C-alpha positions as CSV (number, residue, x, y, z in Angstrom):
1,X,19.8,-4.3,-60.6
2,X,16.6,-5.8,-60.0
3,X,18.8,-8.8,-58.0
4,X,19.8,-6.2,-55.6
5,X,16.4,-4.6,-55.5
6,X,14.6,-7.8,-54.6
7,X,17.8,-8.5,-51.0
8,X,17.1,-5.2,-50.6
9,X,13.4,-5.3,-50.6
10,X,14.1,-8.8,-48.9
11,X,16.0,-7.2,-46.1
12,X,13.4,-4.5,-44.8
13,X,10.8,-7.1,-44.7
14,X,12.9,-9.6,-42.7
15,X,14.2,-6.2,-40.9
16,X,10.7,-5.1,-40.5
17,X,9.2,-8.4,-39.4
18,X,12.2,-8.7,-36.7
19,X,11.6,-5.0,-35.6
20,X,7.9,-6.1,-35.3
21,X,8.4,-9.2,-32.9
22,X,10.9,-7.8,-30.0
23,X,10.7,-4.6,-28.8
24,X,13.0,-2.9,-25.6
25,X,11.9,0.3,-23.4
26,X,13.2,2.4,-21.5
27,X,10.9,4.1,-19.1
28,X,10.9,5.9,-15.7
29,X,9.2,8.6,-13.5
30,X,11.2,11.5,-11.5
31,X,9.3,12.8,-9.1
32,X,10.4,15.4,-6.7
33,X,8.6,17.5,-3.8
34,X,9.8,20.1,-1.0
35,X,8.5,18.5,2.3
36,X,8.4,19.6,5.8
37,X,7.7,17.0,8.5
38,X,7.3,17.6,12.1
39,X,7.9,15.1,14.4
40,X,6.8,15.5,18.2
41,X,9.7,16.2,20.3
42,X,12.3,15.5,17.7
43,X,11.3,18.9,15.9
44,X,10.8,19.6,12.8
45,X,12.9,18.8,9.3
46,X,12.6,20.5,5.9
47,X,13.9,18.3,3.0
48,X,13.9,17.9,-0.8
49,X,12.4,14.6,-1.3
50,X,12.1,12.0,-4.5
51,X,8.7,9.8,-4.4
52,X,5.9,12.5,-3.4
53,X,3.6,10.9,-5.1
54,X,5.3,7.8,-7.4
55,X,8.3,6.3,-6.8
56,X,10.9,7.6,-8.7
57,X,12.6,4.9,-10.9
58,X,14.3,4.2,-14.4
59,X,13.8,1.2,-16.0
60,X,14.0,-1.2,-18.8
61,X,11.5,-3.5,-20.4
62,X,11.3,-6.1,-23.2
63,X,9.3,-8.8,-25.0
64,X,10.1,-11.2,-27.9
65,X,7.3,-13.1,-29.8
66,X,8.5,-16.6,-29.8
67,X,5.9,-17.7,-32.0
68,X,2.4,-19.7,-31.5
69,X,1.0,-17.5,-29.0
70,X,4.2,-17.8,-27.0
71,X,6.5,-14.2,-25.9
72,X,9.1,-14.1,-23.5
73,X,9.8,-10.8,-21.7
74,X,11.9,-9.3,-18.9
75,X,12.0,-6.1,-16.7
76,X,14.8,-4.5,-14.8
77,X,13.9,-1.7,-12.8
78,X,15.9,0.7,-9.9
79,X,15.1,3.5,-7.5
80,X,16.1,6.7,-8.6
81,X,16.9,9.6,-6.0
82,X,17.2,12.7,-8.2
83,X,17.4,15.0,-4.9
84,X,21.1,13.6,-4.7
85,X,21.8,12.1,-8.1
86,X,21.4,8.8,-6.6
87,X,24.8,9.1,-4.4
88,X,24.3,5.8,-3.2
89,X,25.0,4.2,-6.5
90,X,22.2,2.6,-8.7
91,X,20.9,-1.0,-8.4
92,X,17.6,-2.7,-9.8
93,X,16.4,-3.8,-6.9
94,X,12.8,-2.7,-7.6
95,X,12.4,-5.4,-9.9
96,X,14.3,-7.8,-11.8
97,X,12.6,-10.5,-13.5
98,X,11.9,-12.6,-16.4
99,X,9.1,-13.9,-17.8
100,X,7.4,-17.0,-20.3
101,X,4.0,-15.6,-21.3
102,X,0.8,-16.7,-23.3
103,X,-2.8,-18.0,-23.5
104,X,-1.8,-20.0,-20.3
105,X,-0.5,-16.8,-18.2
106,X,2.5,-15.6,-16.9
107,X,5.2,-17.7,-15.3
108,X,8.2,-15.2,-13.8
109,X,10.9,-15.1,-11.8
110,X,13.5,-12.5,-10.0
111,X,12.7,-9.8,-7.2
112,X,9.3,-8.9,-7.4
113,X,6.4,-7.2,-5.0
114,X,4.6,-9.6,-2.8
115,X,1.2,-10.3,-3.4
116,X,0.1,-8.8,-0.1
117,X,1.8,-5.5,-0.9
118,X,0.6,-5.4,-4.1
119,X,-3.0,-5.8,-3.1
120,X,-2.7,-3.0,-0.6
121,X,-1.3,-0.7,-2.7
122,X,-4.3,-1.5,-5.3
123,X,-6.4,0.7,-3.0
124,X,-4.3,3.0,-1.6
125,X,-5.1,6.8,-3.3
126,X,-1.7,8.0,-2.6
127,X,0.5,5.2,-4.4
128,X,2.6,4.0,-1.0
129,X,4.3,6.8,-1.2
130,X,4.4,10.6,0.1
131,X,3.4,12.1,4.0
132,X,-0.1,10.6,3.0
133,X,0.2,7.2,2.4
134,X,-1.8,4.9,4.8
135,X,1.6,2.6,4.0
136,X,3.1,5.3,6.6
137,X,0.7,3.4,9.3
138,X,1.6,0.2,7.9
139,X,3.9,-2.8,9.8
140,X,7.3,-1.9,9.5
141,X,8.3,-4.9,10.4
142,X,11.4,-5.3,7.8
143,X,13.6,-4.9,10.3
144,X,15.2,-1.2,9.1
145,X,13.3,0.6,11.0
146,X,13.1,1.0,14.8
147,X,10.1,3.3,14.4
148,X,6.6,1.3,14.0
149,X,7.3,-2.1,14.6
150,X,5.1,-3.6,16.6
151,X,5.1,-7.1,15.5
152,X,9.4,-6.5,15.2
153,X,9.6,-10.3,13.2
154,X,12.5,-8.3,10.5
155,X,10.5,-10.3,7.4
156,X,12.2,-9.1,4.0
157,X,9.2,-9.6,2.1
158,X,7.1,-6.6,3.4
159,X,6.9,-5.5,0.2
160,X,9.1,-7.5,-2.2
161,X,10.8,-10.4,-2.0
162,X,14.0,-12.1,-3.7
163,X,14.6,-15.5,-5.7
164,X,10.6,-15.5,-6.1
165,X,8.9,-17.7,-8.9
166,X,5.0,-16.1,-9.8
167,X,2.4,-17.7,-11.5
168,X,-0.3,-14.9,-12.6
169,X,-3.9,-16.7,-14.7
170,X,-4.6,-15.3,-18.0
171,X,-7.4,-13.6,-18.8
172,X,-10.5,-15.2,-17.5
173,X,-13.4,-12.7,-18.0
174,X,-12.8,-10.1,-15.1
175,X,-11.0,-13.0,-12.6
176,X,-7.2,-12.6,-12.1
177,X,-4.8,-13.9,-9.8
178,X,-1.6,-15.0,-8.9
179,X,0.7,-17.3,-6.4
180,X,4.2,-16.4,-5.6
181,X,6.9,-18.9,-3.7
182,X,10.1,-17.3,-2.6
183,X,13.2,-19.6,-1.8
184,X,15.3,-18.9,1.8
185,X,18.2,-18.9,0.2
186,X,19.7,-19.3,4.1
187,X,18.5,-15.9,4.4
188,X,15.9,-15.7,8.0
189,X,12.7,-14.0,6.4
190,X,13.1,-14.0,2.8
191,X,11.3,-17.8,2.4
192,X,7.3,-16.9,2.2
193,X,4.4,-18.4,-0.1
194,X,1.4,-16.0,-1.5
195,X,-1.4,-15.6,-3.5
196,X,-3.6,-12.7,-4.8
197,X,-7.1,-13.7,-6.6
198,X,-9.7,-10.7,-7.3
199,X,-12.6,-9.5,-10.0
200,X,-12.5,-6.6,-12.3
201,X,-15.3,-5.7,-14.1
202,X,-17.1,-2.5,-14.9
203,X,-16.4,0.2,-12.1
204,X,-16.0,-2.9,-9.7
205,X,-12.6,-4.3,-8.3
206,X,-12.5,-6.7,-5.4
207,X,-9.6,-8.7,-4.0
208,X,-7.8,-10.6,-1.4
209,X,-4.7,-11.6,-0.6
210,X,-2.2,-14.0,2.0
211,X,1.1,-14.8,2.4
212,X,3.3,-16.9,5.0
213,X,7.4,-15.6,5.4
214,X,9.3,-18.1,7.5
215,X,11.5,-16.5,10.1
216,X,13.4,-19.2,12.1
217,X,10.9,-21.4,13.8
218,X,7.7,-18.5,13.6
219,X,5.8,-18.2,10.9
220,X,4.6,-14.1,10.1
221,X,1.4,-14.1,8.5
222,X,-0.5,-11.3,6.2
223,X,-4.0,-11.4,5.0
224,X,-6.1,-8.5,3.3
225,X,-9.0,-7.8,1.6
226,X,-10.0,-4.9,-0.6
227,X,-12.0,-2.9,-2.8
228,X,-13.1,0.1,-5.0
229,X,-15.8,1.0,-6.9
230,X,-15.9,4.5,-9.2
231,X,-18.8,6.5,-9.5
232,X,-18.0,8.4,-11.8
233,X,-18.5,11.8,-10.2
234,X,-15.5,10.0,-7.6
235,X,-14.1,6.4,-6.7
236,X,-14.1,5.2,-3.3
237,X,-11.9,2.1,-2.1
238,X,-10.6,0.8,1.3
239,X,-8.5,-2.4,2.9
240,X,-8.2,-4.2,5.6
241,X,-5.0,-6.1,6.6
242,X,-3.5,-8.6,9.3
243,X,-0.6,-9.7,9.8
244,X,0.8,-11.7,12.9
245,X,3.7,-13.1,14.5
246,X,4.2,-15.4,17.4
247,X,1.8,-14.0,20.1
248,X,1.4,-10.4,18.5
249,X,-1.1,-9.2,15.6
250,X,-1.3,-5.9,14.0
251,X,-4.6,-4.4,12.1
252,X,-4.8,-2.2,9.9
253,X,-8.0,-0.3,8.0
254,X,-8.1,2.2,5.7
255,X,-10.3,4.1,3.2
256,X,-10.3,6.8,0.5
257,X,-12.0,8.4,-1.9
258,X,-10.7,10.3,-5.1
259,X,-12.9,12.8,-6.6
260,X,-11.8,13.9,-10.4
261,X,-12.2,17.4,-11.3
262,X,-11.1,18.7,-14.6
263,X,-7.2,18.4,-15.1
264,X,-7.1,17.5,-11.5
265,X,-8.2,15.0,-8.9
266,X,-9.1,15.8,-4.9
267,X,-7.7,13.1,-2.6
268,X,-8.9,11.9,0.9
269,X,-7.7,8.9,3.5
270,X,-8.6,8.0,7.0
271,X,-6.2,5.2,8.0
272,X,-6.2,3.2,11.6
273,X,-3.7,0.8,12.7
274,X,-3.7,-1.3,16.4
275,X,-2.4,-3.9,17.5
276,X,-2.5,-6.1,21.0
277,X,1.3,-5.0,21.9
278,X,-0.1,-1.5,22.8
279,X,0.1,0.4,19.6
280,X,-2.2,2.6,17.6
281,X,-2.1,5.6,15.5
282,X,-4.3,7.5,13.2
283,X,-3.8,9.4,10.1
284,X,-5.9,11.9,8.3
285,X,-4.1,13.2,4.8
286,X,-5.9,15.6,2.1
287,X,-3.6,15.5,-1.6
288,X,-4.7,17.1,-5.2
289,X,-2.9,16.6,-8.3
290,X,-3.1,18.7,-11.1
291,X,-2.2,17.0,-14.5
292,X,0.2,20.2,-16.9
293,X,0.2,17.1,-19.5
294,X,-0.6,13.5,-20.1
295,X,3.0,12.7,-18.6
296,X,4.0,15.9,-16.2
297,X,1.5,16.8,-13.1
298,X,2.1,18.7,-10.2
299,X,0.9,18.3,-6.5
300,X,0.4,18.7,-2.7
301,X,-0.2,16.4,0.0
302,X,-1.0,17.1,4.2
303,X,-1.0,14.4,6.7
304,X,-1.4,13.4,10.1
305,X,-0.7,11.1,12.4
306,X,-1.8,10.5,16.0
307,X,0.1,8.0,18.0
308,X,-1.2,6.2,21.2
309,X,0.3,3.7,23.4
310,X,3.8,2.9,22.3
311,X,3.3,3.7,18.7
312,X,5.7,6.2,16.8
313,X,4.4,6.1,13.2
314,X,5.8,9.2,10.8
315,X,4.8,10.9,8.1
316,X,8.2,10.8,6.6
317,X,11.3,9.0,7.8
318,X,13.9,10.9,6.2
319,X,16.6,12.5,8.4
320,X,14.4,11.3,11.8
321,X,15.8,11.4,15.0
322,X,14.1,8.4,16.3
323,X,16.0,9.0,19.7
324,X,14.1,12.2,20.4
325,X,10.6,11.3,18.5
326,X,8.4,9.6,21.7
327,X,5.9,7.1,21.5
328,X,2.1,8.9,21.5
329,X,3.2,12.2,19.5
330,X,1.9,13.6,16.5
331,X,3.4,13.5,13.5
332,X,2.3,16.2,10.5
333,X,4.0,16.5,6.9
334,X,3.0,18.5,3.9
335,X,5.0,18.8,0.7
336,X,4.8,19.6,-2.9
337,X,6.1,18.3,-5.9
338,X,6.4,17.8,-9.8
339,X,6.3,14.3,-10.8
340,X,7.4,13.5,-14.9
341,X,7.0,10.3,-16.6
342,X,8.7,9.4,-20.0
């Protein structure tokens, strides 16, 4: 009796420790909104759209403890389109990496954001996503969309790239950063270097970043700069970003301010994007969110965006006629939405 006491007792410690070492979750946001966009001459669309204000995805991350300060830990993670049950099937290509970490940093590797995205996004209000986003204003230069490109170099790495290895620094007082090579693979666009360094400290975050993508003889270049700074009463932050590509150049500038009051925050952006290939637009765009829980908030967003010259940024791009939409109009969304995390 007291044999089987003492494996048994044996057991939940070793069972306990284990537990205690590794851990797997699964996590994920669904965030809906009814949206209507209008679009110049290619009229107006109403839609039920995922991502108002996150990007709706399901996910799963890990970590071991390898011992000696040492964990490993990986994260796959896919869009999730809950307005059609994702009828496109799901993948995971929102990320998919693995990862060494400890008191030396991070080393990782899979799909992953770009460093130039990432410190965009930093400082934008409305999370890349939505009718509000200043990412709506943004080089669409990715190649999938005929709307907004001025620059037109079809770089995959926009926003993330594939078969990338990442460096990221441990903690060093309030200084991060990271540098990211992606390989070709033989695919035109996907082949870029970057890095991201910035200070956090107190209501203070500053940062910059750069990257070069390799797209068959031209090299497309991104560089921005950021930062934000909370009052406490609200938090204002802006960024500036240029990319170019053979003889053309895009800028981009935008600030906002987010002003928290009770359950709910007031949101604000100005954004203003030109370029030397005769494009420019504006966008104004107003959101509050209103939290029902730590995990569940609902919200509304309005936008617009003024095109000149050849430019024919939108606030949304679902179910666009790009034929019909003409370079200089106006483009105006509004929406509203439920967003849940768990």
């Amino acid at each position: 009796m007291k044999k089987s006491m003492l494996a048994l007792a044996t057991l939940t410690a070793f069972a306990g420790a284990a537990s205690a070492q590794s851990s797997v979750t699964l996590f994920g946001i669904v965030d809906l909104a009814a949206r209507s966009v209008s679009n110049g001459s290619a009229g107006s669309l109403k839609t039920l759209s995922s991502s108002g204000q996150a990007s709706s995805r399901l996910g799963f991350r890990g970590v071991e403890d390898l011992g000696g300060g040492l964990r490993a830990g990986f994260w796959i993670e896919g869009d999730l389109t809950p307005d059609n049950g994702n009828a496109a099937g799901m993948t995971w290509t929102r990320r998919s990496t693995i990862s060494l970490l400890g008191g030396f940093g991070e080393v990782r590797m899979g799909r992953d954001y770009t460093p130039t995205f990432v410190n965009f996004s930093t400082y934008d209000a409305f999370g890349s996503v939505g009718v509000a986003s200043p990412g709506n204003v943004r080089n669409r230069n990715t190649g999938t969309l005929a709307i907004g490109q001025p620059l037109g170099s079809g770089v995959t790495t926009t926003v993330r790239a594939d078969n990338t290895i990442s460096y990221f620094l441990p903690a060093m007082g309030g200084l991060y950063g990271q540098l990211q090579v992606a390989a070709g693979e033989n695919v035109v666009g996907n082949k870029s270097q970057g890095m991201r360094l910035g200070y956090a400290a107190g209501p203070l975050n500053v940062s910059g970043a750069y990257e070069v993508t390799k797209t068959g003889g031209f090299d497309h270049k991104t560089m921005n700069f950021g930062g934000s700074f909370n009052l406490g009463f609200l938090t204002v932050q802006g960024v500036y970003e240029k990319s170019d590509w053979k003889t053309s150049q895009q800028k981009i500038a935008t600030a906002n301010v987010i002003v928290p009051v009770g359950q709910g925050q007031f949101k604000a952006v100005y954004t203003k994007s030109g370029g030397d290939v005769g494009t420019s637009a504006k966008m104004y765009g107003l959101g509050y969110v209103y939290s029902l829980s730590k995990r569940t908030s609902v919200y509304t967003n309005y936008a617009s965006i003024d095109n000149g010259g050849t430019s024919r940024y939108t606030t949304s791009t679902s179910g666009l006629n790009t034929a019909a939409f003409k370079a200089g109009e106006t483009s105006k969304g509004y929406e509203f939405g439920i967003r849940h995390d768990f």
